[in-house]
Amino acid sequence: MNNKQDINAPIRILLLGSGTEVGTAFLKLTQNKPEFEWLCPDEALLLDATRRDEFKAMAFDVVIDALSLRHALQSDYDTFLGTLTFLSQEAFAPLIMLSSARVFSGNKGLAYSEKDEPDGTSSYAKALIRAETEVLNHPHNIVLRTGWLFSGQGDDFVCRTLESIQGGVNLAYKDDLIGSPTPVSDLVRVVLSMLNQGHYGAENKGIYHYCCAEEISWVGLVEAILATAAQYDSRAQVDVEAQSDTVEGVPQVAMKRQSLSCRKVFNHFGIKQRPWRSKLRSLVKELYQVS
């Protein structure tokens, strides 16, 4: 990745999706780190097939796709996928695509490894699978799948849950999925570590998984949010209703395990999983303090 003679020069990163929660976190968490220099093309350029030659005038060492996670269900995602293909085929620089555990159905019953074939059937899963396939056609690229992201920004799940509490909305969720919540800030930490190691000589490519250490059910995650929120808001002292499909009055709950094995990223990059609960508690506290 590093073709520069000046080893002290900053790593120039082309960030696709700088306005997303993940993109914003990259910029915020590195604002006092001169070793990173960010190039942030606007979404209009990323979604305009006639302007792709403009990338040729940019000089960058690596590309990060932080847009696919947010944009995969949009009608113009095929156009953006064309941009990923162009950047890869032109071999300007290695590309790191951020993807999701949701490419898997959850029917395996065990944590998924990088060797497992994605089998998700939702429109979101199919769009990401298609993008992953295209990105991985180019041998210098990386796909990094992650868990249930939360950041406390935008329409983040934590924010929506707190808004529901404050609005007196009944909290009812299908409790049929197990996964690993992961703070966006932790994902950023992992990507920057991978990026640094690649820039200075590591040759690890292909698919990697990273999510936080503890698995939990969807309803369990909501209850964890409530447990912290109750310290600041009496309205959070409510029960969560677990919805389930029923057949002749008998609940039919098929728990799916949409979680990831993260051994490979540790073995190749030395990156360890972190817990998510402490970050969730500090985030909920912060949201109440500013509200």
PDB file of C-alpha atoms in Angstrom:
ATOM      1  CA  MET A   1       0.000   0.000   0.000  1.00  0.00           C
ATOM      2  CA  ASN A   2       2.819   2.390   0.839  1.00  0.00           C
ATOM      3  CA  ASN A   3       4.528   3.609  -2.329  1.00  0.00           C
ATOM      4  CA  LYS A   4       5.750   6.896  -0.848  1.00  0.00           C
ATOM      5  CA  GLN A   5       9.398   7.756  -0.327  1.00  0.00           C
ATOM      6  CA  ASP A   6       8.487   9.972   2.632  1.00  0.00           C
ATOM      7  CA  ILE A   7       7.491   7.538   5.372  1.00  0.00           C
ATOM      8  CA  ASN A   8       6.409  10.439   7.573  1.00  0.00           C
ATOM      9  CA  ALA A   9       3.820  11.693   5.098  1.00  0.00           C
ATOM     10  CA  PRO A  10       0.196  11.244   6.209  1.00  0.00           C
ATOM     11  CA  ILE A  11      -1.889   8.394   4.872  1.00  0.00           C
ATOM     12  CA  ARG A  12      -4.247   9.903   2.307  1.00  0.00           C
ATOM     13  CA  ILE A  13      -7.666   8.222   2.566  1.00  0.00           C
ATOM     14  CA  LEU A  14     -10.491   8.556   0.050  1.00  0.00           C
ATOM     15  CA  LEU A  15     -13.583   8.301   2.267  1.00  0.00           C
ATOM     16  CA  LEU A  16     -16.800   7.304   0.498  1.00  0.00           C
ATOM     17  CA  GLY A  17     -19.786   8.251   2.646  1.00  0.00           C
ATOM     18  CA  SER A  18     -18.197  10.918   4.820  1.00  0.00           C
ATOM     19  CA  GLY A  19     -21.654  12.156   5.843  1.00  0.00           C
ATOM     20  CA  THR A  20     -22.833   8.828   7.263  1.00  0.00           C
ATOM     21  CA  GLU A  21     -22.593   7.939  10.949  1.00  0.00           C
ATOM     22  CA  VAL A  22     -19.515   5.819  10.259  1.00  0.00           C
ATOM     23  CA  GLY A  23     -17.928   8.418   7.978  1.00  0.00           C
ATOM     24  CA  THR A  24     -18.510  11.178  10.513  1.00  0.00           C
ATOM     25  CA  ALA A  25     -16.903   9.030  13.214  1.00  0.00           C
ATOM     26  CA  PHE A  26     -13.769   8.528  11.104  1.00  0.00           C
ATOM     27  CA  LEU A  27     -13.348  12.287  10.745  1.00  0.00           C
ATOM     28  CA  LYS A  28     -14.188  13.102  14.369  1.00  0.00           C
ATOM     29  CA  LEU A  29     -11.981  10.465  15.949  1.00  0.00           C
ATOM     30  CA  THR A  30      -8.926  11.397  13.861  1.00  0.00           C
ATOM     31  CA  GLN A  31      -9.239  15.188  13.908  1.00  0.00           C
ATOM     32  CA  ASN A  32      -6.111  15.499  16.090  1.00  0.00           C
ATOM     33  CA  LYS A  33      -4.177  12.772  14.280  1.00  0.00           C
ATOM     34  CA  PRO A  34      -1.975  14.332  11.587  1.00  0.00           C
ATOM     35  CA  GLU A  35      -0.970  10.899  10.317  1.00  0.00           C
ATOM     36  CA  PHE A  36      -4.333  10.706   8.497  1.00  0.00           C
ATOM     37  CA  GLU A  37      -5.419  12.977   5.665  1.00  0.00           C
ATOM     38  CA  TRP A  38      -9.000  12.637   4.420  1.00  0.00           C
ATOM     39  CA  LEU A  39     -10.396  13.203   0.946  1.00  0.00           C
ATOM     40  CA  CYS A  40     -14.186  13.420   1.130  1.00  0.00           C
ATOM     41  CA  PRO A  41     -15.925  13.551  -2.268  1.00  0.00           C
ATOM     42  CA  ASP A  42     -19.577  14.530  -2.063  1.00  0.00           C
ATOM     43  CA  GLU A  43     -22.321  12.023  -2.740  1.00  0.00           C
ATOM     44  CA  ALA A  44     -23.110  13.650  -6.092  1.00  0.00           C
ATOM     45  CA  LEU A  45     -19.709  12.577  -7.428  1.00  0.00           C
ATOM     46  CA  LEU A  46     -20.045   9.056  -6.041  1.00  0.00           C
ATOM     47  CA  LEU A  47     -23.423   8.625  -7.757  1.00  0.00           C
ATOM     48  CA  ASP A  48     -22.586  10.198 -11.121  1.00  0.00           C
ATOM     49  CA  ALA A  49     -21.233   7.663 -13.604  1.00  0.00           C
ATOM     50  CA  THR A  50     -20.149  10.447 -15.979  1.00  0.00           C
ATOM     51  CA  ARG A  51     -17.711  11.984 -13.473  1.00  0.00           C
ATOM     52  CA  ARG A  52     -15.579   8.986 -12.506  1.00  0.00           C
ATOM     53  CA  ASP A  53     -12.513  10.287 -14.293  1.00  0.00           C
ATOM     54  CA  GLU A  54     -12.350  12.995 -11.623  1.00  0.00           C
ATOM     55  CA  PHE A  55     -10.916  10.394  -9.258  1.00  0.00           C
ATOM     56  CA  LYS A  56      -7.845  10.156 -11.482  1.00  0.00           C
ATOM     57  CA  ALA A  57      -6.811  13.639 -10.400  1.00  0.00           C
ATOM     58  CA  MET A  58      -6.824  12.628  -6.731  1.00  0.00           C
ATOM     59  CA  ALA A  59      -3.828  11.064  -5.035  1.00  0.00           C
ATOM     60  CA  PHE A  60      -4.739   8.642  -2.254  1.00  0.00           C
ATOM     61  CA  ASP A  61      -3.285   5.574  -0.568  1.00  0.00           C
ATOM     62  CA  VAL A  62      -6.464   3.713   0.348  1.00  0.00           C
ATOM     63  CA  VAL A  63     -10.227   3.887  -0.175  1.00  0.00           C
ATOM     64  CA  ILE A  64     -12.797   3.279   2.590  1.00  0.00           C
ATOM     65  CA  ASP A  65     -16.386   2.521   1.603  1.00  0.00           C
ATOM     66  CA  ALA A  66     -18.486   3.760   4.514  1.00  0.00           C
ATOM     67  CA  LEU A  67     -21.523   4.355   2.294  1.00  0.00           C
ATOM     68  CA  SER A  68     -22.697   0.838   1.422  1.00  0.00           C
ATOM     69  CA  LEU A  69     -23.879   0.087   4.970  1.00  0.00           C
ATOM     70  CA  ARG A  70     -26.262   3.051   4.767  1.00  0.00           C
ATOM     71  CA  HIS A  71     -27.023   3.193   1.055  1.00  0.00           C
ATOM     72  CA  ALA A  72     -27.487  -0.440  -0.021  1.00  0.00           C
ATOM     73  CA  LEU A  73     -31.294  -0.191  -0.253  1.00  0.00           C
ATOM     74  CA  GLN A  74     -31.346   3.057  -2.240  1.00  0.00           C
ATOM     75  CA  SER A  75     -32.512   2.958  -5.857  1.00  0.00           C
ATOM     76  CA  ASP A  76     -29.199   4.401  -7.087  1.00  0.00           C
ATOM     77  CA  TYR A  77     -26.991   1.886  -5.286  1.00  0.00           C
ATOM     78  CA  ASP A  78     -26.126   0.199  -8.586  1.00  0.00           C
ATOM     79  CA  THR A  79     -24.567   3.472  -9.700  1.00  0.00           C
ATOM     80  CA  PHE A  80     -22.459   3.619  -6.557  1.00  0.00           C
ATOM     81  CA  LEU A  81     -21.479  -0.016  -7.063  1.00  0.00           C
ATOM     82  CA  GLY A  82     -20.200   1.047 -10.482  1.00  0.00           C
ATOM     83  CA  THR A  83     -17.983   3.587  -8.721  1.00  0.00           C
ATOM     84  CA  LEU A  84     -16.574   0.870  -6.435  1.00  0.00           C
ATOM     85  CA  THR A  85     -15.867  -1.246  -9.505  1.00  0.00           C
ATOM     86  CA  PHE A  86     -14.167   1.672 -11.264  1.00  0.00           C
ATOM     87  CA  LEU A  87     -11.955   2.463  -8.277  1.00  0.00           C
ATOM     88  CA  SER A  88     -10.989  -1.197  -7.956  1.00  0.00           C
ATOM     89  CA  GLN A  89     -10.360  -1.861 -11.637  1.00  0.00           C
ATOM     90  CA  GLU A  90      -8.262   1.255 -12.045  1.00  0.00           C
ATOM     91  CA  ALA A  91      -6.187   0.020  -9.080  1.00  0.00           C
ATOM     92  CA  PHE A  92      -5.716   3.507  -7.708  1.00  0.00           C
ATOM     93  CA  ALA A  93      -5.327   2.040  -4.207  1.00  0.00           C
ATOM     94  CA  PRO A  94      -6.605  -0.834  -2.043  1.00  0.00           C
ATOM     95  CA  LEU A  95     -10.264  -0.520  -1.053  1.00  0.00           C
ATOM     96  CA  ILE A  96     -11.799  -1.456   2.299  1.00  0.00           C
ATOM     97  CA  MET A  97     -15.550  -2.085   2.097  1.00  0.00           C
ATOM     98  CA  LEU A  98     -17.517  -2.066   5.355  1.00  0.00           C
ATOM     99  CA  SER A  99     -20.253  -4.693   5.294  1.00  0.00           C
ATOM    100  CA  SER A 100     -22.566  -6.378   7.781  1.00  0.00           C
ATOM    101  CA  ALA A 101     -23.323  -9.642   9.546  1.00  0.00           C
ATOM    102  CA  ARG A 102     -26.750  -9.246   7.951  1.00  0.00           C
ATOM    103  CA  VAL A 103     -25.400 -10.883   4.785  1.00  0.00           C
ATOM    104  CA  PHE A 104     -25.990 -14.125   6.718  1.00  0.00           C
ATOM    105  CA  SER A 105     -29.413 -15.637   7.375  1.00  0.00           C
ATOM    106  CA  GLY A 106     -28.612 -16.659  10.952  1.00  0.00           C
ATOM    107  CA  ASN A 107     -29.748 -20.227  10.336  1.00  0.00           C
ATOM    108  CA  LYS A 108     -26.331 -21.752  11.013  1.00  0.00           C
ATOM    109  CA  GLY A 109     -26.795 -21.552  14.787  1.00  0.00           C
ATOM    110  CA  LEU A 110     -23.113 -20.756  15.289  1.00  0.00           C
ATOM    111  CA  ALA A 111     -21.000 -17.676  14.797  1.00  0.00           C
ATOM    112  CA  TYR A 112     -20.135 -17.227  11.135  1.00  0.00           C
ATOM    113  CA  SER A 113     -16.539 -17.354   9.968  1.00  0.00           C
ATOM    114  CA  GLU A 114     -15.043 -15.710   6.896  1.00  0.00           C
ATOM    115  CA  LYS A 115     -15.235 -19.064   5.081  1.00  0.00           C
ATOM    116  CA  ASP A 116     -19.037 -19.226   5.315  1.00  0.00           C
ATOM    117  CA  GLU A 117     -20.955 -18.274   2.178  1.00  0.00           C
ATOM    118  CA  PRO A 118     -23.412 -15.388   2.678  1.00  0.00           C
ATOM    119  CA  ASP A 119     -26.975 -16.694   2.461  1.00  0.00           C
ATOM    120  CA  GLY A 120     -29.130 -13.729   3.506  1.00  0.00           C
ATOM    121  CA  THR A 121     -32.303 -13.315   1.471  1.00  0.00           C
ATOM    122  CA  SER A 122     -33.409  -9.792   2.381  1.00  0.00           C
ATOM    123  CA  SER A 123     -33.023  -7.011  -0.189  1.00  0.00           C
ATOM    124  CA  TYR A 124     -30.397  -5.411   2.040  1.00  0.00           C
ATOM    125  CA  ALA A 125     -28.406  -8.642   2.321  1.00  0.00           C
ATOM    126  CA  LYS A 126     -28.551  -9.268  -1.429  1.00  0.00           C
ATOM    127  CA  ALA A 127     -27.334  -5.750  -2.223  1.00  0.00           C
ATOM    128  CA  LEU A 128     -24.360  -6.081   0.139  1.00  0.00           C
ATOM    129  CA  ILE A 129     -23.544  -9.570  -1.129  1.00  0.00           C
ATOM    130  CA  ARG A 130     -23.462  -8.248  -4.678  1.00  0.00           C
ATOM    131  CA  ALA A 131     -21.152  -5.401  -3.635  1.00  0.00           C
ATOM    132  CA  GLU A 132     -18.888  -7.732  -1.643  1.00  0.00           C
ATOM    133  CA  THR A 133     -18.536 -10.018  -4.654  1.00  0.00           C
ATOM    134  CA  GLU A 134     -17.524  -7.132  -6.889  1.00  0.00           C
ATOM    135  CA  VAL A 135     -15.042  -5.713  -4.379  1.00  0.00           C
ATOM    136  CA  LEU A 136     -13.467  -9.122  -3.767  1.00  0.00           C
ATOM    137  CA  ASN A 137     -12.928  -9.636  -7.500  1.00  0.00           C
ATOM    138  CA  HIS A 138      -9.914  -7.393  -7.013  1.00  0.00           C
ATOM    139  CA  PRO A 139      -7.166  -9.131  -5.010  1.00  0.00           C
ATOM    140  CA  HIS A 140      -5.888  -6.106  -3.076  1.00  0.00           C
ATOM    141  CA  ASN A 141      -9.247  -5.250  -1.508  1.00  0.00           C
ATOM    142  CA  ILE A 142     -10.729  -6.021   1.907  1.00  0.00           C
ATOM    143  CA  VAL A 143     -14.323  -6.627   3.021  1.00  0.00           C
ATOM    144  CA  LEU A 144     -14.817  -6.069   6.755  1.00  0.00           C
ATOM    145  CA  ARG A 145     -18.148  -7.335   8.107  1.00  0.00           C
ATOM    146  CA  THR A 146     -19.357  -6.062  11.451  1.00  0.00           C
ATOM    147  CA  GLY A 147     -22.245  -6.438  13.898  1.00  0.00           C
ATOM    148  CA  TRP A 148     -25.212  -4.283  14.967  1.00  0.00           C
ATOM    149  CA  LEU A 149     -23.721  -0.804  14.860  1.00  0.00           C
ATOM    150  CA  PHE A 150     -24.785   1.980  17.215  1.00  0.00           C
ATOM    151  CA  SER A 151     -23.462   5.532  17.451  1.00  0.00           C
ATOM    152  CA  GLY A 152     -26.076   7.755  19.102  1.00  0.00           C
ATOM    153  CA  GLN A 153     -26.429   9.832  15.945  1.00  0.00           C
ATOM    154  CA  GLY A 154     -29.134  10.226  13.305  1.00  0.00           C
ATOM    155  CA  ASP A 155     -31.739   7.457  13.234  1.00  0.00           C
ATOM    156  CA  ASP A 156     -29.483   5.177  15.233  1.00  0.00           C
ATOM    157  CA  PHE A 157     -31.319   2.371  17.076  1.00  0.00           C
ATOM    158  CA  VAL A 158     -30.267   3.647  20.492  1.00  0.00           C
ATOM    159  CA  CYS A 159     -31.630   7.105  19.654  1.00  0.00           C
ATOM    160  CA  ARG A 160     -34.896   5.681  18.334  1.00  0.00           C
ATOM    161  CA  THR A 161     -35.356   3.584  21.470  1.00  0.00           C
ATOM    162  CA  LEU A 162     -34.817   6.591  23.737  1.00  0.00           C
ATOM    163  CA  GLU A 163     -37.234   8.652  21.640  1.00  0.00           C
ATOM    164  CA  SER A 164     -39.829   5.884  21.999  1.00  0.00           C
ATOM    165  CA  ILE A 165     -39.353   5.924  25.777  1.00  0.00           C
ATOM    166  CA  GLN A 166     -39.753   9.680  25.935  1.00  0.00           C
ATOM    167  CA  GLY A 167     -42.805   9.528  23.665  1.00  0.00           C
ATOM    168  CA  GLY A 168     -44.496   6.846  25.752  1.00  0.00           C
ATOM    169  CA  VAL A 169     -44.494   4.357  22.863  1.00  0.00           C
ATOM    170  CA  ASN A 170     -45.016   0.700  23.760  1.00  0.00           C
ATOM    171  CA  LEU A 171     -41.766  -1.194  23.248  1.00  0.00           C
ATOM    172  CA  ALA A 172     -42.498  -4.434  21.414  1.00  0.00           C
ATOM    173  CA  TYR A 173     -39.928  -6.327  19.369  1.00  0.00           C
ATOM    174  CA  LYS A 174     -39.581  -9.738  17.790  1.00  0.00           C
ATOM    175  CA  ASP A 175     -37.111 -11.665  19.912  1.00  0.00           C
ATOM    176  CA  ASP A 176     -35.838 -14.001  17.214  1.00  0.00           C
ATOM    177  CA  LEU A 177     -32.317 -12.757  16.566  1.00  0.00           C
ATOM    178  CA  ILE A 178     -28.995 -12.955  18.403  1.00  0.00           C
ATOM    179  CA  GLY A 179     -26.096 -10.722  17.435  1.00  0.00           C
ATOM    180  CA  SER A 180     -23.259  -8.570  18.694  1.00  0.00           C
ATOM    181  CA  PRO A 181     -23.853  -4.829  19.213  1.00  0.00           C
ATOM    182  CA  THR A 182     -20.801  -2.812  18.172  1.00  0.00           C
ATOM    183  CA  PRO A 183     -20.129   0.902  18.737  1.00  0.00           C
ATOM    184  CA  VAL A 184     -19.217   2.771  15.559  1.00  0.00           C
ATOM    185  CA  SER A 185     -16.200   4.179  17.406  1.00  0.00           C
ATOM    186  CA  ASP A 186     -14.901   0.647  17.969  1.00  0.00           C
ATOM    187  CA  LEU A 187     -15.333  -0.201  14.283  1.00  0.00           C
ATOM    188  CA  VAL A 188     -13.350   2.945  13.410  1.00  0.00           C
ATOM    189  CA  ARG A 189     -10.567   1.834  15.784  1.00  0.00           C
ATOM    190  CA  VAL A 190     -10.350  -1.515  14.004  1.00  0.00           C
ATOM    191  CA  VAL A 191     -10.351  -0.083  10.485  1.00  0.00           C
ATOM    192  CA  LEU A 192      -7.636   2.446  11.323  1.00  0.00           C
ATOM    193  CA  SER A 193      -5.480  -0.312  12.792  1.00  0.00           C
ATOM    194  CA  MET A 194      -5.908  -2.449   9.667  1.00  0.00           C
ATOM    195  CA  LEU A 195      -5.250   0.577   7.474  1.00  0.00           C
ATOM    196  CA  ASN A 196      -2.068   1.503   9.341  1.00  0.00           C
ATOM    197  CA  GLN A 197      -0.691  -2.009   9.188  1.00  0.00           C
ATOM    198  CA  GLY A 198      -1.481  -2.276   5.477  1.00  0.00           C
ATOM    199  CA  HIS A 199       0.134   1.074   4.751  1.00  0.00           C
ATOM    200  CA  TYR A 200       3.355  -0.030   6.397  1.00  0.00           C
ATOM    201  CA  GLY A 201       3.670  -3.419   4.773  1.00  0.00           C
ATOM    202  CA  ALA A 202       1.038  -5.921   5.968  1.00  0.00           C
ATOM    203  CA  GLU A 203      -0.317  -7.861   2.997  1.00  0.00           C
ATOM    204  CA  ASN A 204      -3.502  -9.253   4.531  1.00  0.00           C
ATOM    205  CA  LYS A 205      -6.446  -9.056   2.115  1.00  0.00           C
ATOM    206  CA  GLY A 206      -9.868 -10.596   1.596  1.00  0.00           C
ATOM    207  CA  ILE A 207     -12.698 -11.006   4.109  1.00  0.00           C
ATOM    208  CA  TYR A 208     -12.492 -10.178   7.813  1.00  0.00           C
ATOM    209  CA  HIS A 209     -15.024 -10.060  10.643  1.00  0.00           C
ATOM    210  CA  TYR A 210     -15.127  -7.726  13.620  1.00  0.00           C
ATOM    211  CA  CYS A 211     -17.810  -7.176  16.237  1.00  0.00           C
ATOM    212  CA  CYS A 212     -17.790  -6.724  19.998  1.00  0.00           C
ATOM    213  CA  ALA A 213     -17.372  -9.683  22.293  1.00  0.00           C
ATOM    214  CA  GLU A 214     -20.766 -10.298  23.922  1.00  0.00           C
ATOM    215  CA  GLU A 215     -23.724 -11.705  22.017  1.00  0.00           C
ATOM    216  CA  ILE A 216     -27.249 -10.746  23.015  1.00  0.00           C
ATOM    217  CA  SER A 217     -30.786 -11.058  21.706  1.00  0.00           C
ATOM    218  CA  TRP A 218     -32.568  -8.105  20.117  1.00  0.00           C
ATOM    219  CA  VAL A 219     -34.918  -7.722  23.100  1.00  0.00           C
ATOM    220  CA  GLY A 220     -31.947  -8.123  25.448  1.00  0.00           C
ATOM    221  CA  LEU A 221     -30.296  -5.149  23.751  1.00  0.00           C
ATOM    222  CA  VAL A 222     -33.409  -3.020  24.272  1.00  0.00           C
ATOM    223  CA  GLU A 223     -33.479  -4.053  27.930  1.00  0.00           C
ATOM    224  CA  ALA A 224     -29.819  -3.049  28.268  1.00  0.00           C
ATOM    225  CA  ILE A 225     -30.676   0.396  26.870  1.00  0.00           C
ATOM    226  CA  LEU A 226     -33.609   0.694  29.294  1.00  0.00           C
ATOM    227  CA  ALA A 227     -31.490  -0.334  32.283  1.00  0.00           C
ATOM    228  CA  THR A 228     -29.162   2.601  31.716  1.00  0.00           C
ATOM    229  CA  ALA A 229     -31.859   5.056  30.661  1.00  0.00           C
ATOM    230  CA  ALA A 230     -33.815   4.346  33.862  1.00  0.00           C
ATOM    231  CA  GLN A 231     -31.056   6.089  35.830  1.00  0.00           C
ATOM    232  CA  TYR A 232     -31.981   9.355  34.102  1.00  0.00           C
ATOM    233  CA  ASP A 233     -35.612   8.930  33.091  1.00  0.00           C
ATOM    234  CA  SER A 234     -38.394   7.285  35.104  1.00  0.00           C
ATOM    235  CA  ARG A 235     -40.271   6.595  31.873  1.00  0.00           C
ATOM    236  CA  ALA A 236     -37.630   3.965  31.029  1.00  0.00           C
ATOM    237  CA  GLN A 237     -38.872   1.735  33.854  1.00  0.00           C
ATOM    238  CA  VAL A 238     -41.058  -0.259  31.509  1.00  0.00           C
ATOM    239  CA  ASP A 239     -41.156  -3.815  30.266  1.00  0.00           C
ATOM    240  CA  VAL A 240     -40.278  -4.824  26.725  1.00  0.00           C
ATOM    241  CA  GLU A 241     -42.849  -6.979  25.003  1.00  0.00           C
ATOM    242  CA  ALA A 242     -41.310  -9.863  23.080  1.00  0.00           C
ATOM    243  CA  GLN A 243     -43.416 -10.518  20.010  1.00  0.00           C
ATOM    244  CA  SER A 244     -43.523 -13.959  18.435  1.00  0.00           C
ATOM    245  CA  ASP A 245     -45.402 -15.726  15.690  1.00  0.00           C
ATOM    246  CA  THR A 246     -48.030 -18.106  17.002  1.00  0.00           C
ATOM    247  CA  VAL A 247     -49.633 -21.257  15.657  1.00  0.00           C
ATOM    248  CA  GLU A 248     -52.893 -22.176  17.387  1.00  0.00           C
ATOM    249  CA  GLY A 249     -51.878 -20.030  20.346  1.00  0.00           C
ATOM    250  CA  VAL A 250     -48.474 -21.702  20.775  1.00  0.00           C
ATOM    251  CA  PRO A 251     -45.504 -19.338  20.394  1.00  0.00           C
ATOM    252  CA  GLN A 252     -43.153 -20.301  17.572  1.00  0.00           C
ATOM    253  CA  VAL A 253     -39.805 -18.603  18.209  1.00  0.00           C
ATOM    254  CA  ALA A 254     -36.908 -19.590  15.967  1.00  0.00           C
ATOM    255  CA  MET A 255     -33.831 -17.820  17.278  1.00  0.00           C
ATOM    256  CA  LYS A 256     -31.330 -16.948  14.567  1.00  0.00           C
ATOM    257  CA  ARG A 257     -27.694 -16.295  15.388  1.00  0.00           C
ATOM    258  CA  GLN A 258     -26.407 -13.469  13.213  1.00  0.00           C
ATOM    259  CA  SER A 259     -23.048 -13.201  14.953  1.00  0.00           C
ATOM    260  CA  LEU A 260     -19.461 -13.337  13.723  1.00  0.00           C
ATOM    261  CA  SER A 261     -16.307 -15.221  14.609  1.00  0.00           C
ATOM    262  CA  CYS A 262     -13.465 -12.711  14.903  1.00  0.00           C
ATOM    263  CA  ARG A 263     -10.444 -14.995  15.244  1.00  0.00           C
ATOM    264  CA  LYS A 264      -9.025 -14.147  11.822  1.00  0.00           C
ATOM    265  CA  VAL A 265      -8.746 -10.401  12.431  1.00  0.00           C
ATOM    266  CA  PHE A 266      -6.924 -11.164  15.695  1.00  0.00           C
ATOM    267  CA  ASN A 267      -4.584 -13.688  14.087  1.00  0.00           C
ATOM    268  CA  HIS A 268      -3.735 -11.437  11.122  1.00  0.00           C
ATOM    269  CA  PHE A 269      -3.827  -7.968  12.700  1.00  0.00           C
ATOM    270  CA  GLY A 270      -3.653  -8.582  16.457  1.00  0.00           C
ATOM    271  CA  ILE A 271      -7.012  -6.819  16.925  1.00  0.00           C
ATOM    272  CA  LYS A 272      -8.907  -7.904  20.042  1.00  0.00           C
ATOM    273  CA  GLN A 273     -12.641  -7.703  20.576  1.00  0.00           C
ATOM    274  CA  ARG A 274     -13.880  -5.199  23.148  1.00  0.00           C
ATOM    275  CA  PRO A 275     -17.063  -5.211  25.255  1.00  0.00           C
ATOM    276  CA  TRP A 276     -19.970  -3.027  24.147  1.00  0.00           C
ATOM    277  CA  ARG A 277     -21.892  -2.475  27.394  1.00  0.00           C
ATOM    278  CA  SER A 278     -19.607   0.213  28.851  1.00  0.00           C
ATOM    279  CA  LYS A 279     -19.784   2.220  25.623  1.00  0.00           C
ATOM    280  CA  LEU A 280     -23.564   1.856  25.522  1.00  0.00           C
ATOM    281  CA  ARG A 281     -23.865   3.147  29.106  1.00  0.00           C
ATOM    282  CA  SER A 282     -21.660   6.181  28.439  1.00  0.00           C
ATOM    283  CA  LEU A 283     -23.519   6.931  25.216  1.00  0.00           C
ATOM    284  CA  VAL A 284     -26.979   6.832  26.848  1.00  0.00           C
ATOM    285  CA  LYS A 285     -25.706   9.035  29.668  1.00  0.00           C
ATOM    286  CA  GLU A 286     -24.325  11.524  27.158  1.00  0.00           C
ATOM    287  CA  LEU A 287     -27.582  11.612  25.178  1.00  0.00           C
ATOM    288  CA  TYR A 288     -29.570  12.424  28.313  1.00  0.00           C
ATOM    289  CA  GLN A 289     -27.110  15.105  29.371  1.00  0.00           C
ATOM    290  CA  VAL A 290     -27.440  16.971  26.069  1.00  0.00           C
ATOM    291  CA  SER A 291     -31.213  16.542  25.708  1.00  0.00           C
TER     292      SER A 291
END
